[in-house]
Amino acid sequence: MIDMPFAFGALSNSDDDIYPVTRITTGAVGEPGRRLFILQAHVGDEPFSWVVEKDQVRALGRAIPELLADVRREFPELGDPLIAATPNLELSVPFEPIFRVGSLGVSYDRLHDMVVLTLVDAEALRDDLEQDADAETGQNIHLTRGQAFLLSQQTERVVAAGRPICPACGEPINDFGHFCLPLQRRAGEYLQ
C-alpha cells in the first residue's frame, strides 16, 4: 500500500518521533531483481532503519518535490531550503530494521518548518483489529526541507540502479529476458 497524503500540521510529541534527524538516506542491498530497500535515518550517531518496497521509494521520490513545491507556493517567505554541499547518502551497515513499512505518508509541519515522513508497520496494518493499543505501529521522521530534497534525489538514484525497464510494457527486464506481451504482439508471436 502506498499512501502519500500531503498535510500541513504541527509537530507531535510522541515516543515514536525520530527527531532531530542528522542524516537520512535510502538504499538497496542485493542484486537487481532481488534487492532489499532500506530507509535509514540517523539521530546523532544512532541509526534507525526500516524495510521499504521499491514502489514506496519511487513514490516518496515523487511526493517530496511536490510537497516542497506546495510549501514554497503556500509560504514564500520561507525561501529555499539549506542543502548540505557534500551529503553522506550511503547506508550505514550493519542495519537492523525496526519494521517493514506498510504505509508511508509525507506531510509538512509549518510551525517547526519540518517535513514529516509517517511510517506505519506492515504487520500493524494486517493485524489492525487484533493490535494491542500500546504496541508500536508507526513512527514519524522529522526532516528539514533540505534533507527531504536530498532524500528525493537519492530515491531517484536508488530506483534507477535496478533492472532496466522495458519501453514496451514497463516491466523490469531480467538477465534472462522477460515476457513482453506488446513486443510479442508486434512480432506476430501472440495469437488470440
Short mmCIF file of N, CA and C in Angstrom, two decimals:
data_model
loop_
_atom_site.label_atom_id
_atom_site.label_comp_id
_atom_site.label_asym_id
_atom_site.label_seq_id
_atom_site.Cartn_x
_atom_site.Cartn_y
_atom_site.Cartn_z
N MET A 1 0.84 -1.18 0.00
CA MET A 1 0.00 0.00 0.00
C MET A 1 0.89 1.24 0.00
N ILE A 2 0.69 2.13 -0.93
CA ILE A 2 1.43 3.38 -1.00
C ILE A 2 0.46 4.49 -0.68
N ASP A 3 0.76 5.22 0.36
CA ASP A 3 -0.12 6.28 0.81
C ASP A 3 0.71 7.54 0.96
N MET A 4 0.46 8.55 0.16
CA MET A 4 1.25 9.77 0.20
C MET A 4 0.36 10.98 0.43
N PRO A 5 -0.23 11.11 1.61
CA PRO A 5 -1.06 12.29 1.84
C PRO A 5 -0.20 13.52 2.07
N PHE A 6 -0.63 14.65 1.57
CA PHE A 6 0.02 15.91 1.86
C PHE A 6 -0.80 16.58 2.94
N ALA A 7 -0.14 17.01 3.98
CA ALA A 7 -0.87 17.66 5.07
C ALA A 7 0.02 18.72 5.69
N PHE A 8 -0.58 19.74 6.24
CA PHE A 8 0.12 20.76 6.98
C PHE A 8 -0.34 20.65 8.42
N GLY A 9 0.58 20.54 9.36
CA GLY A 9 0.17 20.37 10.75
C GLY A 9 1.27 20.79 11.70
N ALA A 10 1.20 20.30 12.90
CA ALA A 10 2.18 20.64 13.93
C ALA A 10 2.94 19.40 14.36
N LEU A 11 4.13 19.63 14.87
CA LEU A 11 4.99 18.56 15.34
C LEU A 11 4.35 17.85 16.52
N SER A 12 4.19 16.55 16.41
CA SER A 12 3.64 15.81 17.54
C SER A 12 4.76 15.56 18.54
N ASN A 13 4.40 15.17 19.72
CA ASN A 13 5.39 14.92 20.76
C ASN A 13 5.24 13.49 21.24
N SER A 14 5.60 12.56 20.40
CA SER A 14 5.38 11.14 20.66
C SER A 14 6.71 10.43 20.82
N ASP A 15 6.69 9.31 21.53
CA ASP A 15 7.90 8.49 21.64
C ASP A 15 8.27 7.89 20.29
N ASP A 16 7.34 7.90 19.36
CA ASP A 16 7.57 7.33 18.05
C ASP A 16 8.15 8.34 17.07
N ASP A 17 8.54 9.52 17.54
CA ASP A 17 9.12 10.55 16.67
C ASP A 17 10.63 10.39 16.60
N ILE A 18 11.15 10.42 15.37
CA ILE A 18 12.59 10.39 15.14
C ILE A 18 13.00 11.83 14.86
N TYR A 19 13.68 12.45 15.85
CA TYR A 19 13.98 13.88 15.77
C TYR A 19 15.05 14.22 16.79
N PRO A 20 16.00 15.07 16.52
CA PRO A 20 16.30 15.72 15.24
C PRO A 20 17.16 14.80 14.36
N VAL A 21 16.75 14.66 13.13
CA VAL A 21 17.46 13.81 12.18
C VAL A 21 18.72 14.55 11.71
N THR A 22 19.85 13.88 11.85
CA THR A 22 21.11 14.46 11.38
C THR A 22 21.47 13.97 9.99
N ARG A 23 20.88 12.85 9.59
CA ARG A 23 21.15 12.29 8.26
C ARG A 23 20.02 11.36 7.90
N ILE A 24 19.61 11.39 6.62
CA ILE A 24 18.59 10.45 6.14
C ILE A 24 18.96 10.01 4.74
N THR A 25 18.70 8.75 4.45
CA THR A 25 19.00 8.23 3.13
C THR A 25 18.13 7.01 2.85
N THR A 26 18.21 6.56 1.64
CA THR A 26 17.61 5.30 1.26
C THR A 26 18.60 4.57 0.37
N GLY A 27 18.53 3.27 0.37
CA GLY A 27 19.45 2.49 -0.43
C GLY A 27 18.89 1.10 -0.63
N ALA A 28 19.65 0.30 -1.36
CA ALA A 28 19.24 -1.08 -1.63
C ALA A 28 20.45 -1.98 -1.49
N VAL A 29 20.22 -3.16 -0.97
CA VAL A 29 21.28 -4.15 -0.87
C VAL A 29 20.83 -5.39 -1.65
N GLY A 30 21.80 -6.04 -2.28
CA GLY A 30 21.48 -7.23 -3.07
C GLY A 30 21.56 -6.94 -4.56
N GLU A 31 21.34 -7.99 -5.32
CA GLU A 31 21.40 -7.91 -6.78
C GLU A 31 20.09 -7.35 -7.35
N PRO A 32 20.17 -6.61 -8.47
CA PRO A 32 18.94 -6.12 -9.10
C PRO A 32 17.95 -7.27 -9.33
N GLY A 33 16.71 -7.02 -8.98
CA GLY A 33 15.68 -8.05 -9.07
C GLY A 33 15.47 -8.78 -7.76
N ARG A 34 16.46 -8.67 -6.88
CA ARG A 34 16.37 -9.31 -5.56
C ARG A 34 16.83 -8.34 -4.47
N ARG A 35 16.66 -7.06 -4.72
CA ARG A 35 17.17 -6.06 -3.78
C ARG A 35 16.22 -5.87 -2.59
N LEU A 36 16.81 -5.54 -1.47
CA LEU A 36 16.09 -5.17 -0.26
C LEU A 36 16.28 -3.66 -0.10
N PHE A 37 15.17 -2.93 -0.06
CA PHE A 37 15.23 -1.47 0.02
C PHE A 37 15.12 -1.03 1.47
N ILE A 38 15.97 -0.09 1.84
CA ILE A 38 16.07 0.37 3.22
C ILE A 38 15.92 1.89 3.26
N LEU A 39 15.13 2.38 4.20
CA LEU A 39 15.07 3.80 4.53
C LEU A 39 15.79 3.93 5.86
N GLN A 40 16.73 4.88 5.95
CA GLN A 40 17.55 4.98 7.15
C GLN A 40 17.69 6.43 7.59
N ALA A 41 17.44 6.67 8.88
CA ALA A 41 17.61 8.00 9.47
C ALA A 41 18.58 7.88 10.64
N HIS A 42 19.35 8.93 10.85
CA HIS A 42 20.27 8.98 11.99
C HIS A 42 19.87 10.14 12.89
N VAL A 43 19.89 9.89 14.18
CA VAL A 43 19.79 10.94 15.18
C VAL A 43 21.14 10.90 15.88
N GLY A 44 21.99 11.89 15.58
CA GLY A 44 23.37 11.82 16.04
C GLY A 44 24.04 10.64 15.35
N ASP A 45 24.65 9.77 16.14
CA ASP A 45 25.31 8.58 15.58
C ASP A 45 24.41 7.35 15.59
N GLU A 46 23.19 7.49 16.10
CA GLU A 46 22.30 6.34 16.21
C GLU A 46 21.45 6.17 14.95
N PRO A 47 21.64 5.03 14.23
CA PRO A 47 20.84 4.80 13.02
C PRO A 47 19.50 4.13 13.35
N PHE A 48 18.50 4.48 12.57
CA PHE A 48 17.19 3.85 12.61
C PHE A 48 16.90 3.40 11.18
N SER A 49 16.54 2.14 10.98
CA SER A 49 16.34 1.60 9.63
C SER A 49 14.99 0.91 9.52
N TRP A 50 14.41 1.00 8.32
CA TRP A 50 13.14 0.36 8.02
C TRP A 50 13.24 -0.29 6.64
N VAL A 51 12.58 -1.42 6.45
CA VAL A 51 12.49 -2.05 5.13
C VAL A 51 11.32 -1.40 4.40
N VAL A 52 11.57 -0.98 3.17
CA VAL A 52 10.53 -0.38 2.34
C VAL A 52 10.49 -1.10 1.00
N GLU A 53 9.39 -0.94 0.29
CA GLU A 53 9.25 -1.52 -1.04
C GLU A 53 9.79 -0.54 -2.08
N LYS A 54 10.22 -1.07 -3.21
CA LYS A 54 10.73 -0.22 -4.28
C LYS A 54 9.69 0.81 -4.71
N ASP A 55 8.43 0.39 -4.80
CA ASP A 55 7.37 1.33 -5.19
C ASP A 55 7.20 2.44 -4.17
N GLN A 56 7.43 2.13 -2.89
CA GLN A 56 7.35 3.17 -1.85
C GLN A 56 8.50 4.16 -2.01
N VAL A 57 9.69 3.66 -2.33
CA VAL A 57 10.84 4.54 -2.55
C VAL A 57 10.56 5.45 -3.74
N ARG A 58 10.05 4.86 -4.82
CA ARG A 58 9.72 5.64 -6.02
C ARG A 58 8.66 6.70 -5.71
N ALA A 59 7.60 6.31 -5.00
CA ALA A 59 6.53 7.25 -4.66
C ALA A 59 7.04 8.36 -3.75
N LEU A 60 7.91 8.03 -2.82
CA LEU A 60 8.49 9.03 -1.94
C LEU A 60 9.30 10.05 -2.74
N GLY A 61 10.05 9.55 -3.72
CA GLY A 61 10.83 10.44 -4.58
C GLY A 61 9.98 11.38 -5.41
N ARG A 62 8.77 11.00 -5.69
CA ARG A 62 7.84 11.87 -6.44
C ARG A 62 7.07 12.79 -5.50
N ALA A 63 6.72 12.30 -4.32
CA ALA A 63 5.88 13.07 -3.39
C ALA A 63 6.63 14.23 -2.75
N ILE A 64 7.89 14.02 -2.41
CA ILE A 64 8.63 15.08 -1.70
C ILE A 64 8.76 16.34 -2.55
N PRO A 65 9.19 16.28 -3.81
CA PRO A 65 9.27 17.52 -4.60
C PRO A 65 7.92 18.21 -4.75
N GLU A 66 6.84 17.43 -4.87
CA GLU A 66 5.50 18.03 -4.95
C GLU A 66 5.16 18.76 -3.65
N LEU A 67 5.46 18.12 -2.53
CA LEU A 67 5.20 18.75 -1.23
C LEU A 67 6.03 20.02 -1.07
N LEU A 68 7.31 19.95 -1.43
CA LEU A 68 8.18 21.13 -1.30
C LEU A 68 7.71 22.26 -2.20
N ALA A 69 7.20 21.94 -3.38
CA ALA A 69 6.65 22.97 -4.27
C ALA A 69 5.40 23.59 -3.65
N ASP A 70 4.55 22.76 -3.04
CA ASP A 70 3.36 23.27 -2.35
C ASP A 70 3.75 24.19 -1.20
N VAL A 71 4.76 23.80 -0.44
CA VAL A 71 5.23 24.62 0.69
C VAL A 71 5.77 25.95 0.18
N ARG A 72 6.55 25.91 -0.88
CA ARG A 72 7.13 27.13 -1.46
C ARG A 72 6.02 28.08 -1.93
N ARG A 73 4.99 27.51 -2.53
CA ARG A 73 3.86 28.31 -3.02
C ARG A 73 3.04 28.89 -1.85
N GLU A 74 2.80 28.06 -0.85
CA GLU A 74 1.96 28.45 0.29
C GLU A 74 2.68 29.40 1.25
N PHE A 75 3.99 29.21 1.40
CA PHE A 75 4.77 30.00 2.36
C PHE A 75 6.02 30.57 1.69
N PRO A 76 5.86 31.53 0.76
CA PRO A 76 7.01 32.05 0.01
C PRO A 76 8.05 32.72 0.90
N GLU A 77 7.66 33.17 2.08
CA GLU A 77 8.59 33.84 2.98
C GLU A 77 9.67 32.91 3.53
N LEU A 78 9.49 31.59 3.40
CA LEU A 78 10.47 30.64 3.92
C LEU A 78 11.75 30.61 3.11
N GLY A 79 11.69 30.93 1.84
CA GLY A 79 12.88 30.87 1.00
C GLY A 79 13.25 29.43 0.67
N ASP A 80 14.41 29.29 0.06
CA ASP A 80 14.88 27.96 -0.34
C ASP A 80 15.47 27.22 0.86
N PRO A 81 15.36 25.90 0.87
CA PRO A 81 15.92 25.12 1.99
C PRO A 81 17.44 25.10 1.94
N LEU A 82 18.06 24.98 3.10
CA LEU A 82 19.51 24.81 3.17
C LEU A 82 19.84 23.37 2.84
N ILE A 83 20.82 23.18 1.95
CA ILE A 83 21.17 21.84 1.49
C ILE A 83 22.66 21.63 1.71
N ALA A 84 23.03 20.50 2.28
CA ALA A 84 24.44 20.18 2.53
C ALA A 84 25.20 20.10 1.22
N ALA A 85 26.40 20.66 1.21
CA ALA A 85 27.22 20.67 -0.01
C ALA A 85 27.70 19.26 -0.37
N THR A 86 28.09 18.49 0.62
CA THR A 86 28.56 17.12 0.38
C THR A 86 27.85 16.17 1.34
N PRO A 87 26.61 15.84 1.03
CA PRO A 87 25.85 14.98 1.94
C PRO A 87 26.35 13.54 1.92
N ASN A 88 26.25 12.87 3.05
CA ASN A 88 26.56 11.45 3.14
C ASN A 88 25.26 10.68 2.96
N LEU A 89 25.09 10.06 1.80
CA LEU A 89 23.85 9.36 1.49
C LEU A 89 24.01 7.84 1.46
N GLU A 90 25.16 7.35 1.95
CA GLU A 90 25.39 5.91 2.00
C GLU A 90 24.67 5.30 3.20
N LEU A 91 24.17 4.07 3.02
CA LEU A 91 23.57 3.36 4.15
C LEU A 91 24.66 3.00 5.15
N SER A 92 24.35 3.09 6.43
CA SER A 92 25.25 2.61 7.48
C SER A 92 24.97 1.13 7.68
N VAL A 93 26.03 0.34 7.68
CA VAL A 93 25.86 -1.10 7.89
C VAL A 93 26.67 -1.50 9.11
N PRO A 94 26.32 -2.53 9.82
CA PRO A 94 25.11 -3.31 9.60
C PRO A 94 23.88 -2.54 10.07
N PHE A 95 22.72 -2.93 9.57
CA PHE A 95 21.49 -2.27 10.00
C PHE A 95 20.50 -3.33 10.46
N GLU A 96 19.70 -2.94 11.42
CA GLU A 96 18.64 -3.81 11.93
C GLU A 96 17.32 -3.09 11.76
N PRO A 97 16.53 -3.46 10.75
CA PRO A 97 15.26 -2.77 10.51
C PRO A 97 14.32 -2.86 11.71
N ILE A 98 13.67 -1.74 12.00
CA ILE A 98 12.70 -1.68 13.08
C ILE A 98 11.44 -2.43 12.67
N PHE A 99 11.00 -2.20 11.43
CA PHE A 99 9.87 -2.93 10.88
C PHE A 99 9.82 -2.73 9.37
N ARG A 100 8.97 -3.52 8.71
CA ARG A 100 8.70 -3.36 7.28
C ARG A 100 7.56 -2.35 7.16
N VAL A 101 7.77 -1.34 6.33
CA VAL A 101 6.80 -0.27 6.18
C VAL A 101 5.64 -0.74 5.29
N GLY A 102 4.43 -0.61 5.81
CA GLY A 102 3.24 -0.96 5.05
C GLY A 102 2.60 0.26 4.41
N SER A 103 2.69 1.39 5.09
CA SER A 103 2.11 2.64 4.59
C SER A 103 3.09 3.76 4.90
N LEU A 104 3.22 4.67 3.94
CA LEU A 104 4.19 5.76 4.05
C LEU A 104 3.49 7.05 3.69
N GLY A 105 3.54 8.03 4.57
CA GLY A 105 2.91 9.33 4.33
C GLY A 105 3.92 10.45 4.41
N VAL A 106 3.64 11.55 3.73
CA VAL A 106 4.50 12.73 3.74
C VAL A 106 3.65 13.93 4.09
N SER A 107 4.10 14.72 5.05
CA SER A 107 3.37 15.93 5.43
C SER A 107 4.35 17.03 5.78
N TYR A 108 3.82 18.22 6.03
CA TYR A 108 4.66 19.37 6.38
C TYR A 108 4.17 19.98 7.68
N ASP A 109 5.09 20.22 8.58
CA ASP A 109 4.81 20.87 9.86
C ASP A 109 5.27 22.32 9.75
N ARG A 110 4.33 23.23 9.52
CA ARG A 110 4.65 24.64 9.31
C ARG A 110 5.24 25.28 10.56
N LEU A 111 4.73 24.92 11.72
CA LEU A 111 5.19 25.53 12.96
C LEU A 111 6.69 25.35 13.17
N HIS A 112 7.20 24.18 12.82
CA HIS A 112 8.62 23.87 13.00
C HIS A 112 9.39 23.84 11.69
N ASP A 113 8.71 24.12 10.57
CA ASP A 113 9.33 24.09 9.24
C ASP A 113 10.02 22.75 8.99
N MET A 114 9.26 21.67 9.17
CA MET A 114 9.80 20.32 9.00
C MET A 114 8.91 19.50 8.07
N VAL A 115 9.55 18.65 7.29
CA VAL A 115 8.84 17.64 6.51
C VAL A 115 8.75 16.40 7.41
N VAL A 116 7.59 15.79 7.46
CA VAL A 116 7.38 14.63 8.34
C VAL A 116 7.03 13.41 7.48
N LEU A 117 7.83 12.36 7.63
CA LEU A 117 7.53 11.08 7.00
C LEU A 117 6.85 10.22 8.05
N THR A 118 5.67 9.72 7.75
CA THR A 118 4.94 8.86 8.68
C THR A 118 5.01 7.43 8.16
N LEU A 119 5.61 6.55 8.95
CA LEU A 119 5.79 5.16 8.58
C LEU A 119 4.87 4.30 9.43
N VAL A 120 4.10 3.42 8.79
CA VAL A 120 3.22 2.52 9.52
C VAL A 120 3.69 1.09 9.27
N ASP A 121 3.82 0.34 10.33
CA ASP A 121 4.27 -1.04 10.30
C ASP A 121 3.31 -1.90 9.47
N ALA A 122 3.86 -2.66 8.52
CA ALA A 122 3.03 -3.53 7.67
C ALA A 122 2.28 -4.56 8.50
N GLU A 123 2.91 -5.10 9.54
CA GLU A 123 2.24 -6.07 10.41
C GLU A 123 1.05 -5.43 11.11
N ALA A 124 1.20 -4.19 11.54
CA ALA A 124 0.11 -3.49 12.22
C ALA A 124 -1.06 -3.28 11.28
N LEU A 125 -0.77 -3.02 10.01
CA LEU A 125 -1.86 -2.85 9.04
C LEU A 125 -2.63 -4.15 8.85
N ARG A 126 -1.90 -5.26 8.80
CA ARG A 126 -2.55 -6.57 8.61
C ARG A 126 -3.35 -6.98 9.84
N ASP A 127 -2.79 -6.71 11.00
CA ASP A 127 -3.41 -7.16 12.24
C ASP A 127 -4.13 -6.03 12.96
N ASP A 128 -4.59 -5.05 12.21
CA ASP A 128 -5.16 -3.82 12.78
C ASP A 128 -6.20 -4.09 13.86
N LEU A 129 -7.08 -5.03 13.64
CA LEU A 129 -8.15 -5.29 14.60
C LEU A 129 -7.64 -6.01 15.85
N GLU A 130 -6.58 -6.79 15.70
CA GLU A 130 -6.07 -7.55 16.83
C GLU A 130 -4.94 -6.82 17.55
N GLN A 131 -4.51 -5.69 17.05
CA GLN A 131 -3.36 -4.98 17.58
C GLN A 131 -3.60 -4.44 18.98
N ASP A 132 -2.63 -4.63 19.84
CA ASP A 132 -2.64 -4.08 21.20
C ASP A 132 -2.50 -2.56 21.08
N ALA A 133 -3.30 -1.83 21.83
CA ALA A 133 -3.29 -0.36 21.74
C ALA A 133 -1.94 0.22 22.10
N ASP A 134 -1.14 -0.48 22.91
CA ASP A 134 0.16 0.05 23.32
C ASP A 134 1.29 -0.39 22.39
N ALA A 135 1.00 -1.25 21.43
CA ALA A 135 2.04 -1.75 20.54
C ALA A 135 2.51 -0.64 19.60
N GLU A 136 3.81 -0.70 19.27
CA GLU A 136 4.37 0.29 18.35
C GLU A 136 3.90 -0.04 16.94
N THR A 137 3.18 0.87 16.31
CA THR A 137 2.63 0.60 14.99
C THR A 137 3.17 1.55 13.93
N GLY A 138 3.87 2.57 14.33
CA GLY A 138 4.39 3.51 13.35
C GLY A 138 5.35 4.49 13.97
N GLN A 139 6.01 5.24 13.10
CA GLN A 139 6.95 6.25 13.55
C GLN A 139 6.89 7.44 12.61
N ASN A 140 7.24 8.59 13.14
CA ASN A 140 7.33 9.83 12.36
C ASN A 140 8.78 10.27 12.32
N ILE A 141 9.27 10.54 11.12
CA ILE A 141 10.63 11.04 10.94
C ILE A 141 10.52 12.51 10.56
N HIS A 142 11.16 13.38 11.32
CA HIS A 142 11.09 14.83 11.09
C HIS A 142 12.37 15.30 10.42
N LEU A 143 12.23 15.86 9.20
CA LEU A 143 13.36 16.27 8.38
C LEU A 143 13.30 17.76 8.09
N THR A 144 14.46 18.35 7.86
CA THR A 144 14.46 19.70 7.33
C THR A 144 14.05 19.61 5.86
N ARG A 145 13.65 20.72 5.29
CA ARG A 145 13.30 20.71 3.86
C ARG A 145 14.51 20.35 3.01
N GLY A 146 15.70 20.78 3.42
CA GLY A 146 16.91 20.43 2.69
C GLY A 146 17.19 18.94 2.72
N GLN A 147 17.02 18.32 3.88
CA GLN A 147 17.20 16.87 3.99
C GLN A 147 16.18 16.14 3.12
N ALA A 148 14.95 16.62 3.12
CA ALA A 148 13.90 15.99 2.30
C ALA A 148 14.25 16.09 0.82
N PHE A 149 14.76 17.25 0.39
CA PHE A 149 15.14 17.44 -1.01
C PHE A 149 16.23 16.44 -1.39
N LEU A 150 17.28 16.32 -0.56
CA LEU A 150 18.36 15.37 -0.85
C LEU A 150 17.85 13.93 -0.86
N LEU A 151 16.92 13.60 0.04
CA LEU A 151 16.35 12.26 0.06
C LEU A 151 15.61 11.98 -1.24
N SER A 152 14.87 12.96 -1.75
CA SER A 152 14.13 12.74 -3.00
C SER A 152 15.09 12.48 -4.16
N GLN A 153 16.22 13.18 -4.19
CA GLN A 153 17.21 12.93 -5.24
C GLN A 153 17.83 11.54 -5.10
N GLN A 154 18.09 11.14 -3.86
CA GLN A 154 18.68 9.82 -3.62
C GLN A 154 17.72 8.71 -4.04
N THR A 155 16.42 8.90 -3.82
CA THR A 155 15.46 7.87 -4.20
C THR A 155 15.51 7.61 -5.70
N GLU A 156 15.68 8.67 -6.48
CA GLU A 156 15.77 8.51 -7.94
C GLU A 156 16.97 7.65 -8.32
N ARG A 157 18.11 7.91 -7.68
CA ARG A 157 19.33 7.14 -7.98
C ARG A 157 19.17 5.67 -7.59
N VAL A 158 18.57 5.43 -6.44
CA VAL A 158 18.40 4.06 -5.94
C VAL A 158 17.48 3.27 -6.86
N VAL A 159 16.37 3.85 -7.25
CA VAL A 159 15.42 3.16 -8.12
C VAL A 159 16.04 2.92 -9.50
N ALA A 160 16.76 3.91 -10.02
CA ALA A 160 17.36 3.79 -11.36
C ALA A 160 18.47 2.75 -11.40
N ALA A 161 19.05 2.41 -10.26
CA ALA A 161 20.17 1.45 -10.23
C ALA A 161 19.71 0.01 -10.38
N GLY A 162 18.42 -0.23 -10.50
CA GLY A 162 17.89 -1.58 -10.61
C GLY A 162 17.92 -2.10 -12.03
N ARG A 163 17.08 -3.07 -12.29
CA ARG A 163 16.99 -3.67 -13.62
C ARG A 163 16.46 -2.66 -14.62
N PRO A 164 16.89 -2.75 -15.89
CA PRO A 164 16.34 -1.84 -16.90
C PRO A 164 14.85 -2.12 -17.11
N ILE A 165 14.12 -1.09 -17.52
CA ILE A 165 12.68 -1.20 -17.73
C ILE A 165 12.39 -1.35 -19.22
N CYS A 166 11.53 -2.27 -19.57
CA CYS A 166 11.12 -2.49 -20.96
C CYS A 166 10.30 -1.28 -21.43
N PRO A 167 10.68 -0.66 -22.53
CA PRO A 167 9.93 0.50 -23.01
C PRO A 167 8.53 0.14 -23.54
N ALA A 168 8.32 -1.12 -23.90
CA ALA A 168 7.03 -1.52 -24.45
C ALA A 168 5.98 -1.82 -23.38
N CYS A 169 6.40 -2.48 -22.29
CA CYS A 169 5.41 -2.89 -21.29
C CYS A 169 5.62 -2.26 -19.92
N GLY A 170 6.80 -1.66 -19.70
CA GLY A 170 7.06 -1.01 -18.42
C GLY A 170 7.48 -1.96 -17.32
N GLU A 171 7.69 -3.23 -17.63
CA GLU A 171 8.12 -4.21 -16.62
C GLU A 171 9.65 -4.32 -16.63
N PRO A 172 10.24 -4.71 -15.50
CA PRO A 172 11.70 -4.89 -15.44
C PRO A 172 12.15 -6.04 -16.34
N ILE A 173 13.33 -5.87 -16.91
CA ILE A 173 13.93 -6.90 -17.76
C ILE A 173 14.97 -7.64 -16.93
N ASN A 174 14.80 -8.95 -16.79
CA ASN A 174 15.76 -9.77 -16.04
C ASN A 174 16.93 -10.13 -16.93
N ASP A 175 17.98 -10.71 -16.33
CA ASP A 175 19.15 -11.15 -17.10
C ASP A 175 18.76 -12.13 -18.19
N PHE A 176 17.74 -12.94 -17.93
CA PHE A 176 17.30 -13.96 -18.88
C PHE A 176 16.18 -13.47 -19.78
N GLY A 177 15.86 -12.17 -19.73
CA GLY A 177 14.78 -11.60 -20.54
C GLY A 177 13.50 -11.50 -19.74
N HIS A 178 12.39 -11.30 -20.43
CA HIS A 178 11.10 -11.23 -19.76
C HIS A 178 10.00 -11.45 -20.79
N PHE A 179 8.83 -11.78 -20.31
CA PHE A 179 7.68 -11.96 -21.18
C PHE A 179 7.05 -10.60 -21.41
N CYS A 180 7.05 -10.16 -22.67
CA CYS A 180 6.51 -8.85 -23.02
C CYS A 180 5.41 -9.03 -24.06
N LEU A 181 4.19 -8.94 -23.61
CA LEU A 181 3.04 -9.13 -24.49
C LEU A 181 3.02 -8.12 -25.64
N PRO A 182 3.26 -6.81 -25.40
CA PRO A 182 3.24 -5.87 -26.52
C PRO A 182 4.28 -6.19 -27.60
N LEU A 183 5.49 -6.58 -27.21
CA LEU A 183 6.52 -6.91 -28.20
C LEU A 183 6.16 -8.19 -28.96
N GLN A 184 5.59 -9.17 -28.27
CA GLN A 184 5.23 -10.41 -28.94
C GLN A 184 4.07 -10.20 -29.90
N ARG A 185 3.16 -9.31 -29.56
CA ARG A 185 2.06 -8.99 -30.48
C ARG A 185 2.61 -8.36 -31.75
N ARG A 186 3.56 -7.43 -31.59
CA ARG A 186 4.14 -6.77 -32.77
C ARG A 186 4.90 -7.76 -33.64
N ALA A 187 5.51 -8.75 -33.02
CA ALA A 187 6.28 -9.75 -33.77
C ALA A 187 5.38 -10.84 -34.35
N GLY A 188 4.08 -10.80 -34.04
CA GLY A 188 3.15 -11.80 -34.55
C GLY A 188 3.22 -13.12 -33.83
N GLU A 189 3.89 -13.14 -32.67
CA GLU A 189 4.04 -14.39 -31.92
C GLU A 189 2.85 -14.67 -31.02
N TYR A 190 1.96 -13.72 -30.88
CA TYR A 190 0.83 -13.89 -29.97
C TYR A 190 -0.43 -14.06 -30.79
N LEU A 191 -1.11 -15.15 -30.59
CA LEU A 191 -2.35 -15.41 -31.32
C LEU A 191 -3.52 -15.35 -30.36
N GLN A 192 -4.60 -14.71 -30.78
CA GLN A 192 -5.79 -14.64 -29.93
C GLN A 192 -6.72 -15.78 -30.24
#
